Short mmCIF file of C-alpha atoms and ligand atoms in Angstrom, two decimals:
data_model
loop_
_atom_site.label_atom_id
_atom_site.label_comp_id
_atom_site.label_asym_id
_atom_site.label_seq_id
_atom_site.Cartn_x
_atom_site.Cartn_y
_atom_site.Cartn_z
CA UNK U 360 -8.57 -3.04 104.49
CA UNK U 361 -5.04 -2.08 105.47
CA UNK U 362 -2.48 -0.50 103.16
CA UNK U 363 -0.85 -3.90 102.74
CA UNK U 364 -4.20 -5.18 101.44
CA UNK U 365 -4.54 -7.57 104.35
CA UNK U 366 -7.39 -7.78 106.82
CA UNK U 367 -8.74 -10.44 109.16
CA UNK U 368 -12.03 -12.03 110.13
CA UNK U 369 -12.13 -13.31 113.72
CA UNK U 370 -14.64 -15.77 115.15
CA UNK U 371 -15.33 -17.79 118.27
CA UNK U 372 -14.76 -20.87 116.11
CA UNK U 373 -12.96 -21.27 112.81
CA UNK U 374 -13.34 -24.63 111.07
CA UNK U 375 -10.66 -25.00 108.41
CA UNK U 376 -12.18 -28.07 106.70
CA UNK U 377 -10.33 -30.52 108.95
CA UNK U 378 -9.76 -28.99 112.40
CA UNK U 379 -11.85 -26.81 114.72
CA UNK U 380 -9.92 -23.78 116.05
CA UNK U 381 -11.32 -21.86 119.03
CA UNK U 382 -10.97 -18.07 119.14
CA UNK U 383 -9.12 -17.82 115.87
CA UNK U 384 -8.91 -15.56 112.83
CA UNK U 385 -8.42 -15.88 109.10
CA UNK U 386 -6.07 -13.33 107.57
CA UNK U 387 -7.10 -12.42 104.02
CA UNK U 388 -4.88 -10.87 101.38
CA UNK U 389 -7.03 -9.77 98.45
CA UNK U 390 -8.83 -12.90 97.23
CA UNK U 391 -6.61 -15.36 99.09
CA UNK U 392 -6.18 -16.68 102.61
CA UNK U 393 -2.79 -15.62 103.97
CA UNK U 394 -2.99 -17.36 107.35
CA UNK U 395 -5.18 -18.90 110.04
CA UNK U 396 -3.98 -17.79 113.46
CA UNK U 397 -5.09 -17.69 117.12
CA UNK U 398 -6.83 -14.35 117.61
CA UNK U 399 -4.25 -13.35 120.22
CA UNK U 400 -1.50 -13.65 117.60
CA UNK U 401 -3.01 -11.18 115.11
CA UNK U 402 -0.48 -8.47 114.28
CA UNK U 403 -1.21 -5.07 115.80
CA UNK U 404 -2.66 -2.59 113.33
CA UNK U 405 -4.28 -5.23 111.11
CA UNK U 406 -7.96 -4.37 110.50
CA UNK U 407 -10.06 -7.10 112.13
CA UNK U 408 -13.74 -7.81 111.73
CA UNK U 409 -15.07 -9.71 114.72
CA UNK U 410 -18.05 -11.99 113.99
CA UNK U 411 -20.94 -11.99 116.51
CA UNK U 412 -20.72 -14.28 119.55
CA UNK U 413 -21.42 -17.93 118.77
CA UNK U 414 -20.52 -17.60 115.09
CA UNK U 415 -18.47 -20.15 113.23
CA UNK U 416 -16.37 -19.27 110.20
CA UNK U 417 -16.14 -22.17 107.74
CA UNK U 418 -15.32 -22.90 104.09
CA UNK U 419 -18.16 -21.68 101.84
CA UNK U 420 -20.59 -24.34 100.67
CA UNK U 421 -20.01 -26.00 97.29
CA UNK U 422 -23.12 -27.50 95.71
CA UNK U 423 -22.47 -29.77 92.74
CA UNK U 424 -26.14 -30.13 91.78
CA UNK U 425 -28.22 -26.99 91.30
CA UNK U 426 -30.96 -27.00 88.67
CA UNK U 427 -32.23 -23.56 89.56
CA UNK U 428 -32.89 -20.88 92.11
CA UNK U 429 -34.32 -17.39 92.37
CA UNK U 430 -37.20 -18.44 90.06
CA UNK U 431 -34.75 -19.35 87.27
CA UNK U 432 -34.38 -22.86 85.83
CA UNK U 433 -31.01 -23.43 84.14
CA UNK U 434 -32.68 -25.49 81.37
CA UNK U 435 -34.94 -22.51 80.60
CA UNK U 436 -32.24 -19.87 80.70
CA UNK U 437 -28.83 -21.38 79.93
CA UNK U 438 -27.17 -17.95 79.78
CA UNK U 439 -24.64 -16.04 81.91
CA UNK U 440 -27.48 -13.88 83.29
CA UNK U 441 -29.52 -16.95 84.21
CA UNK U 442 -26.56 -18.55 86.00
CA UNK U 443 -25.79 -15.33 87.88
CA UNK U 444 -29.40 -15.15 89.11
CA UNK U 445 -29.23 -18.76 90.32
CA UNK U 446 -25.88 -18.21 92.06
CA UNK U 447 -27.13 -15.04 93.76
CA UNK U 448 -30.21 -16.87 95.09
CA UNK U 449 -28.09 -19.67 96.57
CA UNK U 450 -25.47 -17.38 98.03
CA UNK U 451 -28.02 -16.27 100.63
CA UNK U 452 -27.84 -19.81 101.99
CA UNK U 453 -24.05 -19.96 102.25
CA UNK U 454 -23.23 -21.36 98.82
CA UNK U 455 -20.05 -19.81 97.45
CA UNK U 456 -19.55 -22.29 94.60
CA UNK U 457 -22.13 -24.17 92.55
CA UNK U 458 -22.36 -26.18 89.37
CA UNK U 459 -25.41 -25.13 87.36
CA UNK U 460 -26.96 -28.46 86.46
CA UNK U 461 -28.61 -29.13 83.13
CA UNK U 462 -31.33 -31.76 83.24
CA UNK U 463 -31.48 -34.02 80.15
CA UNK U 464 -32.35 -31.83 77.18
CA UNK U 465 -31.64 -31.30 73.47
CA UNK U 466 -28.08 -31.16 72.05
CA UNK U 467 -28.65 -27.44 71.31
CA UNK U 468 -29.48 -26.80 74.97
CA UNK U 469 -26.34 -28.64 76.09
CA UNK U 470 -24.25 -26.55 73.73
CA UNK U 471 -25.80 -23.32 75.02
CA UNK U 472 -25.28 -24.39 78.64
CA UNK U 473 -21.59 -25.22 78.09
CA UNK U 474 -21.06 -21.92 76.24
CA UNK U 475 -22.79 -19.91 78.97
CA UNK U 476 -20.57 -21.35 81.71
CA UNK U 477 -17.45 -20.81 79.55
CA UNK U 478 -18.42 -17.19 79.05
CA UNK U 479 -18.94 -16.68 82.75
CA UNK U 480 -15.74 -18.31 84.04
CA UNK U 481 -13.49 -15.25 84.01
CA UNK U 482 -15.65 -12.92 86.07
CA UNK U 483 -17.84 -15.20 88.20
CA UNK U 484 -15.70 -16.97 90.81
CA UNK U 485 -18.80 -18.56 92.39
CA UNK U 486 -19.31 -20.89 89.42
CA UNK U 487 -16.42 -23.38 89.12
CA UNK U 488 -18.01 -25.37 86.27
CA UNK U 489 -21.06 -27.18 84.99
CA UNK U 490 -22.95 -30.41 85.71
CA UNK U 491 -24.65 -32.19 82.83
CA UNK U 492 -27.17 -34.60 84.36
CA UNK U 493 -27.92 -36.68 81.27
CA UNK U 494 -28.77 -37.30 78.53
CA UNK U 495 -26.91 -40.67 78.69
CA UNK U 496 -29.23 -42.11 81.34
CA UNK U 497 -31.30 -45.25 81.73
CA UNK U 498 -34.83 -44.90 80.35
CA UNK U 499 -35.78 -47.29 83.17
CA UNK U 500 -34.86 -44.68 85.80
CA UNK U 501 -35.72 -41.32 84.25
CA UNK U 502 -37.16 -39.66 87.35
CA UNK U 503 -38.35 -36.32 86.01
CA UNK U 504 -36.00 -36.36 82.96
CA UNK U 505 -37.83 -36.41 79.61
CA UNK U 506 -37.48 -39.91 78.17
CA UNK U 507 -37.64 -38.50 74.63
CA UNK U 508 -34.30 -36.71 75.21
CA UNK U 509 -32.57 -39.67 76.91
CA UNK U 510 -30.17 -41.34 74.45
CA UNK U 511 -26.94 -43.28 74.04
CA UNK U 512 -23.81 -41.28 73.22
CA UNK U 513 -22.47 -41.07 69.67
CA UNK U 514 -18.81 -40.54 68.74
CA UNK U 515 -19.71 -36.88 68.04
CA UNK U 516 -20.61 -36.37 71.70
CA UNK U 517 -17.04 -36.84 72.90
CA UNK U 518 -15.43 -33.68 71.49
CA UNK U 519 -17.69 -31.06 73.12
CA UNK U 520 -17.50 -32.83 76.48
CA UNK U 521 -13.73 -33.23 76.45
CA UNK U 522 -12.84 -29.85 74.92
CA UNK U 523 -10.38 -27.85 76.98
CA UNK U 524 -12.32 -25.55 79.33
CA UNK U 525 -11.49 -23.27 82.23
CA UNK U 526 -14.12 -24.84 84.44
CA UNK U 527 -14.95 -28.31 85.66
CA UNK U 528 -17.30 -30.52 83.64
CA UNK U 529 -19.25 -33.11 85.63
CA UNK U 530 -21.35 -35.64 83.72
CA UNK U 531 -23.98 -37.86 85.34
CA UNK U 532 -24.59 -40.97 83.25
CA UNK U 533 -25.81 -44.55 83.42
CA UNK U 534 -22.71 -46.73 82.81
CA UNK U 535 -24.78 -49.58 81.34
CA UNK U 536 -26.08 -47.21 78.64
CA UNK U 537 -22.70 -46.04 77.29
CA UNK U 538 -20.20 -48.08 75.26
CA UNK U 539 -17.13 -49.61 76.95
CA UNK U 540 -14.31 -47.05 76.99
CA UNK U 541 -16.61 -44.02 76.83
CA UNK U 542 -16.20 -43.18 80.52
CA UNK U 543 -12.43 -43.52 80.19
CA UNK U 544 -12.45 -41.11 77.25
CA UNK U 545 -14.16 -38.54 79.43
CA UNK U 546 -12.15 -39.05 82.62
CA UNK U 547 -8.82 -39.01 80.73
CA UNK U 548 -9.76 -35.52 79.54
CA UNK U 549 -10.45 -34.39 83.11
CA UNK U 550 -14.24 -34.75 83.06
CA UNK U 551 -15.65 -35.92 86.40
CA UNK U 552 -18.10 -38.77 85.85
CA UNK U 553 -20.87 -39.72 88.24
CA UNK U 554 -23.33 -42.61 88.12
CA UNK U 555 -26.99 -41.64 88.23
CA UNK U 556 -30.41 -42.54 86.85
CA UNK U 557 -28.99 -46.00 86.29
CA UNK U 558 -29.86 -49.68 86.54
CA UNK U 559 -26.18 -50.69 86.48
CA UNK U 560 -25.34 -53.92 88.28
CA UNK U 561 -22.56 -54.14 90.84
CA UNK U 562 -20.21 -55.54 88.16
CA UNK U 563 -21.11 -52.81 85.66
CA UNK U 564 -20.54 -50.18 88.35
CA UNK U 565 -17.14 -51.63 89.26
CA UNK U 566 -16.15 -51.64 85.58
CA UNK U 567 -17.17 -47.97 85.29
CA UNK U 568 -15.08 -47.16 88.38
CA UNK U 569 -12.13 -48.88 86.69
CA UNK U 570 -12.63 -46.38 83.84
CA UNK U 571 -12.43 -43.47 86.27
CA UNK U 572 -16.00 -42.94 87.48
CA UNK U 573 -15.78 -41.51 91.00
CA UNK U 574 -19.19 -39.99 91.71
CA UNK U 575 -22.68 -41.21 92.61
CA UNK U 576 -25.48 -38.73 91.96
CA UNK U 577 -28.19 -38.51 94.65
CA UNK U 578 -27.32 -41.93 96.05
CA UNK U 579 -30.37 -44.20 96.52
CA UNK U 580 -32.64 -42.12 94.25
CA UNK U 581 -33.19 -43.22 90.65
CA UNK U 582 -30.81 -46.19 90.75
CA UNK U 583 -30.92 -49.97 91.16
CA UNK U 584 -31.79 -50.56 94.81
CA UNK U 585 -29.61 -52.42 97.30
CA UNK U 586 -30.73 -56.07 97.51
CA UNK U 587 -29.40 -59.26 99.08
CA UNK U 588 -28.07 -60.92 95.90
CA UNK U 589 -28.08 -57.80 93.74
CA UNK U 590 -25.85 -55.24 95.49
CA UNK U 591 -25.84 -52.79 92.57
CA UNK U 592 -24.24 -49.34 92.55
CA UNK U 593 -25.08 -48.49 96.16
CA UNK U 594 -22.88 -51.27 97.56
CA UNK U 595 -20.14 -50.53 95.02
CA UNK U 596 -20.15 -46.88 96.09
CA UNK U 597 -20.25 -47.38 99.83
CA UNK U 598 -17.41 -49.88 100.00
CA UNK U 599 -15.02 -47.62 98.07
CA UNK U 600 -12.92 -44.92 99.72
CA UNK U 601 -12.34 -43.45 96.23
CA UNK U 602 -16.02 -42.66 95.73
CA UNK U 603 -18.03 -39.53 96.49
CA UNK U 604 -21.79 -39.55 96.70
CA UNK U 605 -24.36 -36.78 96.64
CA UNK U 606 -27.07 -36.85 99.27
CA UNK U 607 -30.24 -34.78 99.26
CA UNK U 608 -30.78 -34.32 102.99
CA UNK U 609 -34.27 -32.81 102.81
CA UNK U 610 -36.03 -35.61 104.70
CA UNK U 611 -38.09 -36.23 101.55
CA UNK U 612 -35.85 -37.84 98.94
CA UNK U 613 -34.24 -40.42 101.22
CA UNK U 614 -35.17 -41.63 104.66
CA UNK U 615 -32.63 -40.29 107.17
CA UNK U 616 -32.04 -43.89 108.36
CA UNK U 617 -30.72 -44.77 104.88
CA UNK U 618 -28.44 -41.74 104.90
CA UNK U 619 -27.17 -42.63 108.38
CA UNK U 620 -26.39 -46.10 107.04
CA UNK U 621 -24.55 -44.59 104.05
CA UNK U 622 -22.40 -42.52 106.40
CA UNK U 623 -21.03 -45.77 107.88
CA UNK U 624 -19.53 -46.71 104.53
CA UNK U 625 -16.08 -45.86 103.16
CA UNK U 626 -17.27 -43.39 100.50
CA UNK U 627 -17.25 -39.63 101.03
CA UNK U 628 -20.63 -37.90 101.33
CA UNK U 629 -21.41 -34.55 99.71
CA UNK U 630 -24.46 -32.49 100.60
CA UNK U 631 -26.23 -31.38 97.42
CA UNK U 632 -29.50 -29.53 97.02
CA UNK U 633 -30.79 -30.67 93.59
CA UNK U 634 -32.51 -27.29 93.95
CA UNK U 635 -35.24 -26.00 91.71
CA UNK U 636 -36.26 -22.39 90.87
CA UNK U 637 -38.42 -21.77 93.98
CA UNK U 638 -35.29 -21.98 96.22
CA UNK U 639 -34.53 -18.35 97.00
CA UNK U 640 -37.40 -17.34 94.71
CA UNK U 641 -40.88 -15.92 95.12
CA UNK U 642 -43.07 -18.24 93.05
CA UNK U 643 -44.63 -21.47 94.30
CA UNK U 644 -44.08 -23.38 91.09
CA UNK U 645 -42.27 -23.48 87.79
CA UNK U 646 -42.44 -25.15 84.44
CA UNK U 647 -40.21 -28.03 83.33
CA UNK U 648 -40.39 -29.23 79.69
CA UNK U 649 -43.55 -27.10 79.47
CA UNK U 650 -45.18 -29.01 82.33
CA UNK U 651 -46.28 -27.32 85.53
CA UNK U 652 -44.38 -28.36 88.68
CA UNK U 653 -46.05 -27.37 91.94
CA UNK U 654 -44.48 -26.91 95.34
CA UNK U 655 -46.50 -28.74 97.94
CA UNK U 656 -45.50 -29.48 101.53
CA UNK U 657 -41.85 -28.74 100.82
CA UNK U 658 -41.78 -30.96 97.72
CA UNK U 659 -41.53 -30.12 94.01
CA UNK U 660 -44.02 -32.46 92.34
CA UNK U 661 -45.07 -33.25 88.79
CA UNK U 662 -48.82 -33.88 88.29
CA UNK U 663 -48.25 -37.65 88.65
CA UNK U 664 -46.48 -37.22 92.00
CA UNK U 665 -42.91 -37.70 90.66
CA UNK U 666 -40.37 -35.67 92.66
CA UNK U 667 -38.94 -32.94 90.44
CA UNK U 668 -35.80 -31.83 92.24
CA UNK U 669 -35.99 -30.23 95.65
CA UNK U 670 -36.81 -27.13 97.67
CA UNK U 671 -33.62 -27.58 99.65
CA UNK U 672 -30.93 -24.95 100.24
CA UNK U 673 -27.45 -25.71 101.55
CA UNK U 674 -27.93 -24.11 104.98
CA UNK U 675 -30.97 -26.33 105.53
CA UNK U 676 -29.05 -29.34 104.23
CA UNK U 677 -26.32 -28.73 106.82
CA UNK U 678 -28.91 -28.22 109.56
CA UNK U 679 -30.77 -31.41 108.58
CA UNK U 680 -27.53 -33.33 108.48
CA UNK U 681 -26.82 -32.33 112.08
CA UNK U 682 -30.36 -32.77 113.38
CA UNK U 683 -31.69 -35.74 111.38
CA UNK U 684 -28.47 -37.68 111.04
CA UNK U 685 -26.75 -36.94 114.35
CA UNK U 686 -23.67 -35.60 112.64
CA UNK U 687 -21.40 -33.06 114.41
CA UNK U 688 -21.53 -29.59 112.82
CA UNK U 689 -17.93 -29.72 111.64
CA UNK U 690 -18.58 -33.03 109.88
CA UNK U 691 -21.68 -31.63 108.15
CA UNK U 692 -19.63 -28.61 107.08
CA UNK U 693 -17.03 -30.94 105.60
CA UNK U 694 -19.78 -32.70 103.62
CA UNK U 695 -20.94 -29.28 102.36
CA UNK U 696 -17.60 -27.98 101.23
CA UNK U 697 -14.37 -29.92 101.71
CA UNK U 698 -15.68 -33.15 100.17
CA UNK U 699 -17.26 -31.57 97.06
CA UNK U 700 -14.08 -29.52 96.52
CA UNK U 701 -12.04 -32.72 96.61
CA UNK U 702 -14.49 -34.54 94.32
CA UNK U 703 -14.12 -31.74 91.77
CA UNK U 704 -10.33 -31.84 92.33
CA UNK U 705 -10.39 -28.18 93.32
CA UNK U 706 -9.24 -28.77 96.90
CA UNK U 707 -5.94 -26.99 96.29
CA UNK U 708 -7.91 -23.72 96.28
CA UNK U 709 -11.44 -24.38 97.56
CA UNK U 710 -13.13 -26.12 100.49
CA UNK U 711 -10.52 -25.33 103.14
CA UNK U 712 -9.49 -22.29 105.13
CA UNK U 713 -5.73 -22.65 104.86
CA UNK U 714 -2.96 -20.46 103.50
CA UNK U 715 -3.10 -20.26 99.70
CA UNK U 716 -6.77 -21.22 99.34
CA UNK U 717 -9.24 -18.70 98.01
CA UNK U 718 -11.14 -16.78 100.66
CA UNK U 719 -14.53 -18.40 100.00
CA UNK U 720 -16.12 -18.55 103.42
CA UNK U 721 -19.40 -18.67 105.29
CA UNK U 722 -20.24 -17.34 108.74
CA UNK U 723 -22.76 -19.50 110.58
CA UNK U 724 -24.80 -18.88 113.69
CA UNK U 725 -24.02 -22.26 115.29
CA UNK U 726 -27.10 -22.32 117.53
CA UNK U 727 -29.66 -22.12 114.72
CA UNK U 728 -27.25 -23.36 112.02
CA UNK U 729 -28.19 -20.36 109.92
CA UNK U 730 -25.85 -18.53 107.56
CA UNK U 731 -25.19 -14.90 108.35
CA UNK U 732 -22.55 -13.84 105.84
CA UNK U 733 -20.51 -15.14 102.92
CA UNK U 734 -17.30 -14.17 101.19
CA UNK U 735 -16.30 -15.16 97.69
CA UNK U 736 -12.69 -14.49 96.71
CA UNK U 737 -12.44 -12.28 99.81
CA UNK U 738 -15.44 -10.14 98.91
CA UNK U 739 -18.23 -10.05 101.50
CA UNK U 740 -21.96 -10.13 100.97
CA UNK U 741 -24.37 -9.42 103.78
CA UNK U 742 -27.16 -11.97 103.69
CA UNK U 743 -30.72 -10.75 103.56
CA UNK U 744 -33.32 -13.33 104.54
ZN1 ZN A 1218 -31.47 -36.69 89.09
#
C-alpha cells in the first residue's frame, strides 16, 4: 500500500458489473474503489498487484439465501460466531456478501437470529443483513420447513420485522397466507419481501406486488406450478421487469431447460445457493429440526427424499450457469452480484466495480471458472481449496 493509502489490482479482464474492460485495473483507496482505469493509465509509483494470466476481476458474489456452511446451520447457531463461520466457509467460493437465512422456526429463534445479525453489523462487512425464510408460508408447500412452526402473522409480528436496523431484512412469505396490507407494512419500512413456499394464484401474486413484493425465492421450487389456465406466481414474476428471482443452478433443484426459459423473461435472475452446512465443511450430513439430513450424490436429502437445501457454492453456481445454461461469463457474474445487490437496494455500494463502491471483489480463473482470491472492503483473503 502506498503512503496515500491507494493501491491497484490489475487483471487481463475487469468486469465492472455492466461492461467488460480488457487489460484494466481497479484503484483501491482503503475500503473503497477510487477508479477503474486502463492498465496503461495507472499512475507511476502506485503499488500494483497483477493477477495471473487469464484472470478476471469482478464484483464479489452476493448470496441472498444461505442456510449454512462450514458445518454450521444458522438455525442451530443463530449467533455472531455461527454467522462468521458460515461467511468464512462461503468466502472460499467467492462470496463477499451473504444473508444468513433462517428456515421457519420458533419466535425465540427468529429473535435470536435478528439480534445476532444486528450485533455483527458493525464489524462484519461480509454480512449485509438477514433473510427470514418463513414462518408465514403455505402449509401446502412446506418443502423441508417444519409444518408445526408455519403460521399466519399476528399484529405483534410487525414491530420486530420493521424495527430500524443497520442491515437489510428480507422476508420470504406466502402472500395468500398473510392478511391484506401486511406486505405493504413491511415494504414501507424497508423490508424486502419475496414470494416463496406459496400456492398464490396469479391474481394474489399481482396484488402482493402492488404492495411492494419484488422477490421470488427459488423460482419454480415450492410454489404453484406454471399451467395453461393457472399461470400463478411464475408467470407473474417472469413478465415483470421489477421482479428479481432466485435460482438454484445446481442441476438438481430445477431442470436447466426451465432456467433457460426463465432467463427469456423480463425479471432479473439472481444466483443463490440455498446452501447447507456441508458446503465448505467436512461432514457428510447434518441435523435439521433434530432429523438427520444426508448428503447423497450432491443432494441434501431428508429420509423421505425431500430436498433439504443444497450442496451448491457460488463459484459452482456461476460455472453451472455458463455451462448448463449457455450464459456468457459476464452475464453469470451479473446474476451473482450486480442483480442481488440491486434487489437488496445496496447497489450504490455493492455489486459493481465503479468509483465510490466498496472494494468487494473476486478474482476468477476464467478457464475453469474457479475463484482464486477475494477482497472484502479492500482486504484480501487468499483462497485455500
Ligand atoms: Zn425454501
